[in-house]
PDB file of C-alpha atoms in Angstrom:
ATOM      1  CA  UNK A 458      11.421-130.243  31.103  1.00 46.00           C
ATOM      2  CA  UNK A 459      14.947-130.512  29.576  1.00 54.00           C
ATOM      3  CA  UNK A 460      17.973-132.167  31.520  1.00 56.00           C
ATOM      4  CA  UNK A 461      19.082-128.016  32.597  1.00 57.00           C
ATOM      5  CA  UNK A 462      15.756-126.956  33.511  1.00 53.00           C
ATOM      6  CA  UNK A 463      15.089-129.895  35.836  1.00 55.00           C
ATOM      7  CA  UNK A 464      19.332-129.365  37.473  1.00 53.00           C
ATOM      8  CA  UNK A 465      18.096-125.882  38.446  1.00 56.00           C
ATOM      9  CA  UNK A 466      14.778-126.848  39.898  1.00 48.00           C
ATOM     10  CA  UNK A 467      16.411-129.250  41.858  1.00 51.00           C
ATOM     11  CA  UNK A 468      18.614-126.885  43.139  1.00 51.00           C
ATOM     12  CA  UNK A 469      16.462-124.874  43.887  1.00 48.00           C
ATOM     13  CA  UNK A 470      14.006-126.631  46.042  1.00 38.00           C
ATOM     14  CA  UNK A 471      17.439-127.641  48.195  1.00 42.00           C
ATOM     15  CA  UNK A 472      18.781-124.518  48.434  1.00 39.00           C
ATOM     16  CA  UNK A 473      16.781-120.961  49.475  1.00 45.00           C
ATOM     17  CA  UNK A 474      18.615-119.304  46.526  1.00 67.00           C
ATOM     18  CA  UNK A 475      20.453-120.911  43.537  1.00 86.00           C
ATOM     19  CA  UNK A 476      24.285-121.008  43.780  1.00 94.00           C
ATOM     20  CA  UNK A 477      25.484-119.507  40.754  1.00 96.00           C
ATOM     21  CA  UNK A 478      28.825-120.305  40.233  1.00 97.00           C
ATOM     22  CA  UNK A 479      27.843-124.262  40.467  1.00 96.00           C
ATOM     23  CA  UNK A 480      25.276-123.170  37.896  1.00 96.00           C
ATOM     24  CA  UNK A 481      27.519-121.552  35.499  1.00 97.00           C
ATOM     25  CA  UNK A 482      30.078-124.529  36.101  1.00 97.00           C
ATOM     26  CA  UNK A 483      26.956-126.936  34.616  1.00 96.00           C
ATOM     27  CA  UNK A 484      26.317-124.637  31.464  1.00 97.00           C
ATOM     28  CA  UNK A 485      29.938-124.685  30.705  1.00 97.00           C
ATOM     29  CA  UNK A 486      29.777-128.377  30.712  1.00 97.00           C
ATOM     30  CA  UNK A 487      26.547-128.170  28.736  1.00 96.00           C
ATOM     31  CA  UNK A 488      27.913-126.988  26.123  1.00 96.00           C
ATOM     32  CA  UNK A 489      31.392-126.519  25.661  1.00 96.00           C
ATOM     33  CA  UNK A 490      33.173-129.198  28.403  1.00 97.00           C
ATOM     34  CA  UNK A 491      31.230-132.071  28.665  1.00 97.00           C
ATOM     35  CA  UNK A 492      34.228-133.751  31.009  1.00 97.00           C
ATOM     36  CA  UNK A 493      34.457-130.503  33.258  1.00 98.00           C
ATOM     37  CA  UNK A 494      35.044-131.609  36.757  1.00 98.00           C
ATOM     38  CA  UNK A 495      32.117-129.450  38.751  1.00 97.00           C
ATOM     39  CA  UNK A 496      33.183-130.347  42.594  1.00 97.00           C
ATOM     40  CA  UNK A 497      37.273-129.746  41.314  1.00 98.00           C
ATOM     41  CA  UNK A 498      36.092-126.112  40.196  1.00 98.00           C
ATOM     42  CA  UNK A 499      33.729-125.861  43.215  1.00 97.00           C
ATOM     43  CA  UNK A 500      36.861-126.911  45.097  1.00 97.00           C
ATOM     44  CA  UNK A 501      38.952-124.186  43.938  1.00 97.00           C
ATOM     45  CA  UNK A 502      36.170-121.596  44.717  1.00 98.00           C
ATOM     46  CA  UNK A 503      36.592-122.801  48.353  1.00 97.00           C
ATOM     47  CA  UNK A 504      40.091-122.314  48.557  1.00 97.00           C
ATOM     48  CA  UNK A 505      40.239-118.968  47.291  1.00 97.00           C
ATOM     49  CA  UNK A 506      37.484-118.301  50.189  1.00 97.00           C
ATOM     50  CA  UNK A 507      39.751-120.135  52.640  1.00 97.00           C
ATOM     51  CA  UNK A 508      42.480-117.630  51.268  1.00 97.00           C
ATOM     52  CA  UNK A 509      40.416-114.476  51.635  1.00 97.00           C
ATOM     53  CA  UNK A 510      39.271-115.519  55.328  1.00 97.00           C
ATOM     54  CA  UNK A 511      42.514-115.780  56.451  1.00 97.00           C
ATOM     55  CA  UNK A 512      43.600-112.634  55.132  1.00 96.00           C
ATOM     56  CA  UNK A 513      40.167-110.328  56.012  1.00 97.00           C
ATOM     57  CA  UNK A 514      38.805-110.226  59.606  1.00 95.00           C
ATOM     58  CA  UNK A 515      35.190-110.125  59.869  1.00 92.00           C
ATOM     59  CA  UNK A 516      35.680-107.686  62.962  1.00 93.00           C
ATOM     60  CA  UNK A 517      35.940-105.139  59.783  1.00 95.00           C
ATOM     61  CA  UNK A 518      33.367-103.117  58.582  1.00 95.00           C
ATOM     62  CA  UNK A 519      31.688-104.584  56.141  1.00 96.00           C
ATOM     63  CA  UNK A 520      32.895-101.766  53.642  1.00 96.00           C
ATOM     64  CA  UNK A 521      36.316-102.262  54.482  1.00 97.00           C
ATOM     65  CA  UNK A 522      36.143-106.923  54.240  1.00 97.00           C
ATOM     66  CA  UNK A 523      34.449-106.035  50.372  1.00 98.00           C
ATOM     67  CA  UNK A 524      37.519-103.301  49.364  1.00 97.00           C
ATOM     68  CA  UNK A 525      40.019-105.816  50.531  1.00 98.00           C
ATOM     69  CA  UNK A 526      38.630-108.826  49.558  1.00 98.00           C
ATOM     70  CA  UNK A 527      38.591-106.835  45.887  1.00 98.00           C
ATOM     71  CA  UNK A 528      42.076-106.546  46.791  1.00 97.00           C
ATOM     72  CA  UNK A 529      42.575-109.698  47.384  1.00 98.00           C
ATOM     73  CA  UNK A 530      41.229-111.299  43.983  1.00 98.00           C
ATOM     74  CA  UNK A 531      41.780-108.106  41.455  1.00 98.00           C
ATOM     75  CA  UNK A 532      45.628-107.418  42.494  1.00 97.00           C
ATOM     76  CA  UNK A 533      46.510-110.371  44.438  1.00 97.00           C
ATOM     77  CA  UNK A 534      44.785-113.345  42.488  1.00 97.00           C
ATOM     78  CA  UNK A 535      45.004-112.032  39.165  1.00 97.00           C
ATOM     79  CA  UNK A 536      41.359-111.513  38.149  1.00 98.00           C
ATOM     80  CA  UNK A 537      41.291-109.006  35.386  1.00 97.00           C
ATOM     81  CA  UNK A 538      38.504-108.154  32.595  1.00 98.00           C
ATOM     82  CA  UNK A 539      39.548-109.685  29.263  1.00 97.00           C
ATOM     83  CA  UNK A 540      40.070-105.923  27.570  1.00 95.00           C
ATOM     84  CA  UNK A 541      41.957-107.898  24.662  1.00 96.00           C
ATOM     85  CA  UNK A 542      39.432-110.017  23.480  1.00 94.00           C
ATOM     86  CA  UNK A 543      36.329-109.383  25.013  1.00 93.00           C
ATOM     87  CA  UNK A 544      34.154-111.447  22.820  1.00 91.00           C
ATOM     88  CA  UNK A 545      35.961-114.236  22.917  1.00 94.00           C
ATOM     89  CA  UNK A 546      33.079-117.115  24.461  1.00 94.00           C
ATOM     90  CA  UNK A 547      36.096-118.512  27.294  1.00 96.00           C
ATOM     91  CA  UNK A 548      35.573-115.072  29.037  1.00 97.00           C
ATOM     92  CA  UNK A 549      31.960-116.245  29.524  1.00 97.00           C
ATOM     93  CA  UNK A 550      32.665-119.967  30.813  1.00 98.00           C
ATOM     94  CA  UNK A 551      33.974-120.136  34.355  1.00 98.00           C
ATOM     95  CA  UNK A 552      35.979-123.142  34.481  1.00 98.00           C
ATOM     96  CA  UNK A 553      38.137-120.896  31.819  1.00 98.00           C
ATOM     97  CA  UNK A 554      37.995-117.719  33.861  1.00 98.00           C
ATOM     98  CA  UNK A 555      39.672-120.080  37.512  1.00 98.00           C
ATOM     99  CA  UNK A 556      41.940-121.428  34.903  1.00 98.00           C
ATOM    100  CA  UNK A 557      43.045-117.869  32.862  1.00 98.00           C
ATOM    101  CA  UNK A 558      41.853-115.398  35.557  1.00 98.00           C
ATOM    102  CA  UNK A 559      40.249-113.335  32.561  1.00 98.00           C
ATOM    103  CA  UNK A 560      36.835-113.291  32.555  1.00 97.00           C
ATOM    104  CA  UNK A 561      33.569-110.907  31.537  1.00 97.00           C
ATOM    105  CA  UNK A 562      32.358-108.408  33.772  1.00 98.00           C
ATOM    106  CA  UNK A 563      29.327-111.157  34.853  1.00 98.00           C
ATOM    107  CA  UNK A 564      31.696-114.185  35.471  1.00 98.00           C
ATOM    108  CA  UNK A 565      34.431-111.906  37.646  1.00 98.00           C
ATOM    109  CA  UNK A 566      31.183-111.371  39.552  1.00 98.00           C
ATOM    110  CA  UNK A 567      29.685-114.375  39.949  1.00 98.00           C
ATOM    111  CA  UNK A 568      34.034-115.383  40.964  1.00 98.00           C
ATOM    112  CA  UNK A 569      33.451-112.319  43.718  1.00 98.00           C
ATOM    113  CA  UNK A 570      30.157-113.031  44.971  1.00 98.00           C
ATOM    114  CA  UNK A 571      30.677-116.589  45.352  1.00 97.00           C
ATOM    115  CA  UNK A 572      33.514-116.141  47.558  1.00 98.00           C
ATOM    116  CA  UNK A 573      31.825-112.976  49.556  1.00 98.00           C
ATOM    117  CA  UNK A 574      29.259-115.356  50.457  1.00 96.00           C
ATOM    118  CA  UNK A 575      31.567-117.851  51.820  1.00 95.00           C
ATOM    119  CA  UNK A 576      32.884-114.677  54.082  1.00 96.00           C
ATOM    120  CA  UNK A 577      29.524-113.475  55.066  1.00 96.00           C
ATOM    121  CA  UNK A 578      29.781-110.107  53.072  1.00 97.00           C
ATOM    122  CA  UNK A 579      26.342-109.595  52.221  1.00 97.00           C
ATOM    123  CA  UNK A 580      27.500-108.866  47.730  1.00 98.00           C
ATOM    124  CA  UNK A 581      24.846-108.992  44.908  1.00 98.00           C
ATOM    125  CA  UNK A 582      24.866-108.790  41.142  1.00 98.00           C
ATOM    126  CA  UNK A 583      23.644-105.931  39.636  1.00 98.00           C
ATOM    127  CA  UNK A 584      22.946-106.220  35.758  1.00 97.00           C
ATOM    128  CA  UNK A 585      23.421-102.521  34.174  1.00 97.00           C
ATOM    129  CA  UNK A 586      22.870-102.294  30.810  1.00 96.00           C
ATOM    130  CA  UNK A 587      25.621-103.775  28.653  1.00 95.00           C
ATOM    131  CA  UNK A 588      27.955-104.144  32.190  1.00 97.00           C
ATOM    132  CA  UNK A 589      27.641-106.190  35.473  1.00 98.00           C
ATOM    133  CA  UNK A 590      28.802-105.023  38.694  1.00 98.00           C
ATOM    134  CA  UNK A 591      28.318-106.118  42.449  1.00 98.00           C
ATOM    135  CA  UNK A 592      27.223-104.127  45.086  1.00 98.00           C
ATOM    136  CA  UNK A 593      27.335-104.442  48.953  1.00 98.00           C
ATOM    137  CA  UNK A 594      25.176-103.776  51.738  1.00 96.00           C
ATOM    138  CA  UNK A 595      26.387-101.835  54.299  1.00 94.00           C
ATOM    139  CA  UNK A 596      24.934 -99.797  57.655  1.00 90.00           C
ATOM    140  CA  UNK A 597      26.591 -96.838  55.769  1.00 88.00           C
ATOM    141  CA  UNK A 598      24.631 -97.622  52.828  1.00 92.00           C
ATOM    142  CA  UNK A 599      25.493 -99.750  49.901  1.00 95.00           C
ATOM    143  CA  UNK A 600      28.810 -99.648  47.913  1.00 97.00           C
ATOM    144  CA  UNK A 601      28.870-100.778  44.099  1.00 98.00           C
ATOM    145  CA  UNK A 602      32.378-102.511  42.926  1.00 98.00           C
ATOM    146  CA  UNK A 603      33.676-102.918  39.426  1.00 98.00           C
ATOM    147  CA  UNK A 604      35.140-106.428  38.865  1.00 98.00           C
ATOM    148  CA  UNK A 605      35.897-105.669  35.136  1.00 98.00           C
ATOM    149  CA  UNK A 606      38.118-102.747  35.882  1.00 97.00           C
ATOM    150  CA  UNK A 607      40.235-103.470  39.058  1.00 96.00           C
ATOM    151  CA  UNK A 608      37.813-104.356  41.417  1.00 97.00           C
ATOM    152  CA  UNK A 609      37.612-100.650  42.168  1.00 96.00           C
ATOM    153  CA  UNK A 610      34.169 -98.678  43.800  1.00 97.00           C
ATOM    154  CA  UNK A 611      32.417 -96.589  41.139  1.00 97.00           C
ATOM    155  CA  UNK A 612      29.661 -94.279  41.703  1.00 96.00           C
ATOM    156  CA  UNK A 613      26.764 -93.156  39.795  1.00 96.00           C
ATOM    157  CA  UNK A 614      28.823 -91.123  37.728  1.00 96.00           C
ATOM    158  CA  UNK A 615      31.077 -93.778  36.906  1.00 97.00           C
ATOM    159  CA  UNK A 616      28.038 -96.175  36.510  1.00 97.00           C
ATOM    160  CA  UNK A 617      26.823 -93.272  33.416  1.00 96.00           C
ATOM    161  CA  UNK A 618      30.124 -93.586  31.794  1.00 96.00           C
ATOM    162  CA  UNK A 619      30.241 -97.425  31.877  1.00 96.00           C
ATOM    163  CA  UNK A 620      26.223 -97.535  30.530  1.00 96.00           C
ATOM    164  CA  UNK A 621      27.395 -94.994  28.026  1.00 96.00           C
ATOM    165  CA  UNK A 622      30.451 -97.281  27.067  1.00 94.00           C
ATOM    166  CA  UNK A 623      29.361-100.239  26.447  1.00 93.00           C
ATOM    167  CA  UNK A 624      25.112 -99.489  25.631  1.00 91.00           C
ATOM    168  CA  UNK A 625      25.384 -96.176  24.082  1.00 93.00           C
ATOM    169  CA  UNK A 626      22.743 -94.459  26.105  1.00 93.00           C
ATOM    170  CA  UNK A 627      23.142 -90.910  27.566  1.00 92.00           C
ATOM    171  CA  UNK A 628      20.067 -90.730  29.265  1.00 92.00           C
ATOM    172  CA  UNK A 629      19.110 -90.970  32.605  1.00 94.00           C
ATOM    173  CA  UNK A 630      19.573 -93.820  35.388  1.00 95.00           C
ATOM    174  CA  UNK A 631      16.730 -95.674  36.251  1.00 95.00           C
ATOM    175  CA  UNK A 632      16.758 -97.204  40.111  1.00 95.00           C
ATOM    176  CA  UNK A 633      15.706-100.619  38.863  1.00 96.00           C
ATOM    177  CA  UNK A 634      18.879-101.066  36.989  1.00 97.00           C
ATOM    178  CA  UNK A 635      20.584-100.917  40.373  1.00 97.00           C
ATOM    179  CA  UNK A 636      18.526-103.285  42.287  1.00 96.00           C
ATOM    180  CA  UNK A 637      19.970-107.048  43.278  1.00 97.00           C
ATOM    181  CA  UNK A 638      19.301-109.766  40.414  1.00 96.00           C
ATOM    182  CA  UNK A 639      18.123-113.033  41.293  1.00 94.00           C
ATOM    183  CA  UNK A 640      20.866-116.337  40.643  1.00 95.00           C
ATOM    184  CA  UNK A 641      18.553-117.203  37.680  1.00 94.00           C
ATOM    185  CA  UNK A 642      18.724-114.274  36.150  1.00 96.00           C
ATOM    186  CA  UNK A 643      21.953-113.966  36.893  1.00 97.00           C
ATOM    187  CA  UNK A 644      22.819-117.328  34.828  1.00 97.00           C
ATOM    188  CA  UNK A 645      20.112-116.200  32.042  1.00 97.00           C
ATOM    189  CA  UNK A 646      22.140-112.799  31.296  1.00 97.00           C
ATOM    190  CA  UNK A 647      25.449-115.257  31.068  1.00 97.00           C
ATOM    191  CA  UNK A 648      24.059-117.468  28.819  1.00 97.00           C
ATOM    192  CA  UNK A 649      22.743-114.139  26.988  1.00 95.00           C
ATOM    193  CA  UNK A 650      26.297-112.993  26.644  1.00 94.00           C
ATOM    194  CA  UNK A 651      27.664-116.719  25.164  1.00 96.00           C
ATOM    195  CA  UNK A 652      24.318-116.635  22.429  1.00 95.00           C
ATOM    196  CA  UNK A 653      25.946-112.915  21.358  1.00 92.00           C
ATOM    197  CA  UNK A 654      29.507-114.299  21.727  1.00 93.00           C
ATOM    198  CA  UNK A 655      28.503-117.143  19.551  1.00 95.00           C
ATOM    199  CA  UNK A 656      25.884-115.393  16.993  1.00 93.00           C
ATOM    200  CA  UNK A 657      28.948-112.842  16.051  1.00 91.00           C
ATOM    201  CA  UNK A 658      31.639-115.401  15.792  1.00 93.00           C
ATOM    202  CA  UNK A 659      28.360-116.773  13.277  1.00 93.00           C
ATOM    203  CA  UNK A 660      29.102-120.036  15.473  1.00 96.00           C
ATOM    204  CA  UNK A 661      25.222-121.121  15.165  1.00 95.00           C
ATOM    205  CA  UNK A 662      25.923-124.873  16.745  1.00 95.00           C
ATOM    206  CA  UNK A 663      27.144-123.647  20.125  1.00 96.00           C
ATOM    207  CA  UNK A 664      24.709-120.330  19.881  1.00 96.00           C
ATOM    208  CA  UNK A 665      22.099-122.872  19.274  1.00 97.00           C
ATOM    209  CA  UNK A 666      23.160-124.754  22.756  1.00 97.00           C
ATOM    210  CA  UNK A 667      22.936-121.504  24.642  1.00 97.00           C
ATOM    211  CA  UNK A 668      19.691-120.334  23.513  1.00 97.00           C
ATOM    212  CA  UNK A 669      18.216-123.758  24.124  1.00 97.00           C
ATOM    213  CA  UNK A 670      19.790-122.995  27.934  1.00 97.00           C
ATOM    214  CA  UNK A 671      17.611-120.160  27.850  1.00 96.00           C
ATOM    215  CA  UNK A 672      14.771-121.075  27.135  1.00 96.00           C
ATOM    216  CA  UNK A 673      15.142-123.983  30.088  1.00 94.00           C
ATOM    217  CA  UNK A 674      15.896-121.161  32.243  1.00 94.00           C
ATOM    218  CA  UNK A 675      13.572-118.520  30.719  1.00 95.00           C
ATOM    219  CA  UNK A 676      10.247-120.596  29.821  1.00 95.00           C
ATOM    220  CA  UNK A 677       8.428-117.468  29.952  1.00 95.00           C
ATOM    221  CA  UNK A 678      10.372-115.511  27.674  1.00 96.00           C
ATOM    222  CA  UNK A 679       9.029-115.960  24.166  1.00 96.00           C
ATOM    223  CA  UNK A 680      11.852-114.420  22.430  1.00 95.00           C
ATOM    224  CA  UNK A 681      13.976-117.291  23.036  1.00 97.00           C
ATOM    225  CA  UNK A 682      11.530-119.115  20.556  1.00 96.00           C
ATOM    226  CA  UNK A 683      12.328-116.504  17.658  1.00 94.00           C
ATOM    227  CA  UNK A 684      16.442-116.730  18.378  1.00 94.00           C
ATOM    228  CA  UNK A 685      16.578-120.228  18.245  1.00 95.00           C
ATOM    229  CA  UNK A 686      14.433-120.387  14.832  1.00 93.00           C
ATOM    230  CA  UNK A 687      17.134-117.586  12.888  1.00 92.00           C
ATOM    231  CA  UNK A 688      20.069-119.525  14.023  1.00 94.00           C
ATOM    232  CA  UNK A 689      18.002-122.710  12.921  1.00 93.00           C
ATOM    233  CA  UNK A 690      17.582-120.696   9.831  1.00 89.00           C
ATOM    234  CA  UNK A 691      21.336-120.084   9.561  1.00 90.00           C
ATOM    235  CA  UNK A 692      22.306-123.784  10.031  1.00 91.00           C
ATOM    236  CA  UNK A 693      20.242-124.462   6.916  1.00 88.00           C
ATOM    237  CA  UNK A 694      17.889-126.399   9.648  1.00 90.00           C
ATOM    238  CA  UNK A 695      14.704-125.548   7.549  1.00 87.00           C
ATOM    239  CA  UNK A 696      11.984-127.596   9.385  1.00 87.00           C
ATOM    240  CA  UNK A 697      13.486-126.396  12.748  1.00 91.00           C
ATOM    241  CA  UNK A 698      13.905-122.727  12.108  1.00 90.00           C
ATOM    242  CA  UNK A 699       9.661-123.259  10.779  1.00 88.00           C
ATOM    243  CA  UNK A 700       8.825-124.536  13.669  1.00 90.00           C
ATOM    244  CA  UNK A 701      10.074-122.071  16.391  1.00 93.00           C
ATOM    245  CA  UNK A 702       9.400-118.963  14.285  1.00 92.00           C
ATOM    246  CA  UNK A 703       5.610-120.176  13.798  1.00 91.00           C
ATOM    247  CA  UNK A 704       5.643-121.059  18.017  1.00 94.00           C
ATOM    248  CA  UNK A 705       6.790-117.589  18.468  1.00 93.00           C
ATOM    249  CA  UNK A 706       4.169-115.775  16.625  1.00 92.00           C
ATOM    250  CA  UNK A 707       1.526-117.767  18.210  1.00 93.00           C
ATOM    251  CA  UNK A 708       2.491-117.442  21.659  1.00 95.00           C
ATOM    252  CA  UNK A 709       3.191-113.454  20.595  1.00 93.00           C
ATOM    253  CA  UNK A 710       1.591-112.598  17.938  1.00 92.00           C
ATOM    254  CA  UNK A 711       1.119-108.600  18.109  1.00 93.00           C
ATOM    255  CA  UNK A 712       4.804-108.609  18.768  1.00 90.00           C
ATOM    256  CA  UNK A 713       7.149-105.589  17.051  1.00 91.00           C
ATOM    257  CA  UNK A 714       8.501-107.788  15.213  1.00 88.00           C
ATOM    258  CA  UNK A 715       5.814-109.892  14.048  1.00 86.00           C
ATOM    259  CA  UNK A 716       5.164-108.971  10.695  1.00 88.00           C
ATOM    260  CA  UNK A 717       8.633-109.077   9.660  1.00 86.00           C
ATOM    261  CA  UNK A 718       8.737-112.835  11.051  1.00 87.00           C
ATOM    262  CA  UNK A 719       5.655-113.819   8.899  1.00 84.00           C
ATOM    263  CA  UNK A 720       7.299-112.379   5.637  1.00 82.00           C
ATOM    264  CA  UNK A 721      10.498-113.986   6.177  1.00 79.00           C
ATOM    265  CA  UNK A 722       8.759-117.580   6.963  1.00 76.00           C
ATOM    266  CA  UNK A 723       7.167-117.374   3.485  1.00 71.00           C
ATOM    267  CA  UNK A 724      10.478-117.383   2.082  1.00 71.00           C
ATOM    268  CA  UNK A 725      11.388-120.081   4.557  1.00 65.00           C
ATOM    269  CA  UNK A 726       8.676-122.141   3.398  1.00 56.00           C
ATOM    270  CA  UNK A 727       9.319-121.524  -0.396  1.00 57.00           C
ATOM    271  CA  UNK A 728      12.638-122.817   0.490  1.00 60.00           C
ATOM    272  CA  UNK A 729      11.925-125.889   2.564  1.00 53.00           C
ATOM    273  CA  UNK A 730       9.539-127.172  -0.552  1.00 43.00           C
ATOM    274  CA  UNK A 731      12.284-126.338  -3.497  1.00 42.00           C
ATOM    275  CA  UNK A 732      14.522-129.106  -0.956  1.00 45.00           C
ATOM    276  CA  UNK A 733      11.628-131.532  -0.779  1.00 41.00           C
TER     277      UNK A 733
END
């Protein structure tokens, strides 16, 4: 059990559900900010909540305490979607996002949800495909809210148009996208968005770092195996990127992609003996 895997196991047997923001906080210092001061971040989490409560009564409805406290950190605070530079891996860490107030769709979440905890509003993370959103129970059923853009409600419409957007697809909506995501998978899709981040920026040391975070947090996901061998591969890392690839088609071998994998580590072989 690596040193991330046995952090979230911890917290998890002291807490009923994993607190996410103090999760992303330790992946940031995983692998980009080894000095990063958790409890000063964790800090400035609480005194944005101790802002919001003294701004939004919880004699509201619980509609009205999640439009304001949107409000509150999309106009008020500053939080705004990094439209600019999107890709750029800071948008994923959230020490930068407290510090730069730009952030991913997933990390102006997790910024939202931490905070609508702290205020009782009952938020969770829904993971659409290609963009994160948060929605809210309510007696009057739930609301969904768009961190990236404004903070503002969408609808299922609007929920087409942003799948469309960012995933391409036109078809129809499936319910399960819309369901509330667990904190670890929550913290997986993060670290899923630094490995992309990373792999186009062709940054294969820190992408490497991520996808090893993935597999603490994923165990059961044997893709992780294949990612980590190709950006092994791409680092030159020979031995490495052999071993992974050949773990992932034993643990899967009647995967898609199997055959392709097999090909390619005959070449990776050929190429390990011409170094030896």
């Amino acid at each position: 059990m690596g040193r991330m895997a046995e952090w979230l196991y911890r917290d998890e047997l002291a807490l009923a559900e994993l607190n996410v923001a103090r999760a992303a906080l330790q992946v940031a210092r995983s692998i980009a900010y080894p000095a990063l001061d958790i409890p000063a971040y964790m800090a400035n989490l609480y005194e944005l909540s101790e802002t919001a409560a003294a701004a939004i009564s919880t004699g509201l409805p619980v509609i009205e305490q999640a439009e304001r406290l949107s409000a509150l950190l999309f106009v008020e605070q500053g939080f705004r979607g990094n439209t600019l530079a999107y890709y750029d891996p800071r948008n994923s860490y959230l020490n930068e996002v407290l510090d730069r107030r730009l952030g991913l769709p997933i990390t102006l979440s997790i910024v939202y949800l931490e905070v609508a905890e702290r205020l009782g509003i009952p938020a969770y993370g829904i993971g659409l495909p290609g963009h994160f959103i948060v929605g809210v129970h309510s007696a009057q059923g739930d609301i969904w809210i768009d961190p990236f853009h404004g903070g503002h409600r969408v609808d299922l419409s609007d929920c087409a148009d942003l799948i469309r957007m960012a995933a391409g697809y036109e078809g129809p909506l499936e319910a399960s996208w819309f369901a509330p995501l667990s904190g670890r998978d929550i913290l997986a899709r993060l670290l899923s968005n630094l490995r992309s981040s990373y792999v186009q920026a062709s940054s294969w040391s820190d992408a490497a770092a991520a996808i090893r975070l993935l597999r603490e947090t994923q165990p059961e996901v044997v893709e992780h195996l294949r990612d980590l061998g190709l950006v092994y591969y791409q680092q030159r890392r020979l031995p490495q990127a052999a071993h992974y690839l050949n773990s992932y088609l034993n643990r899967a071998p009647d995967a898609a992609d199997a055959r392709v994998i097999r090909d390619g580590m005959r070449n990776l072989l050929d190429e390990w003996v011409v170094l030896n």
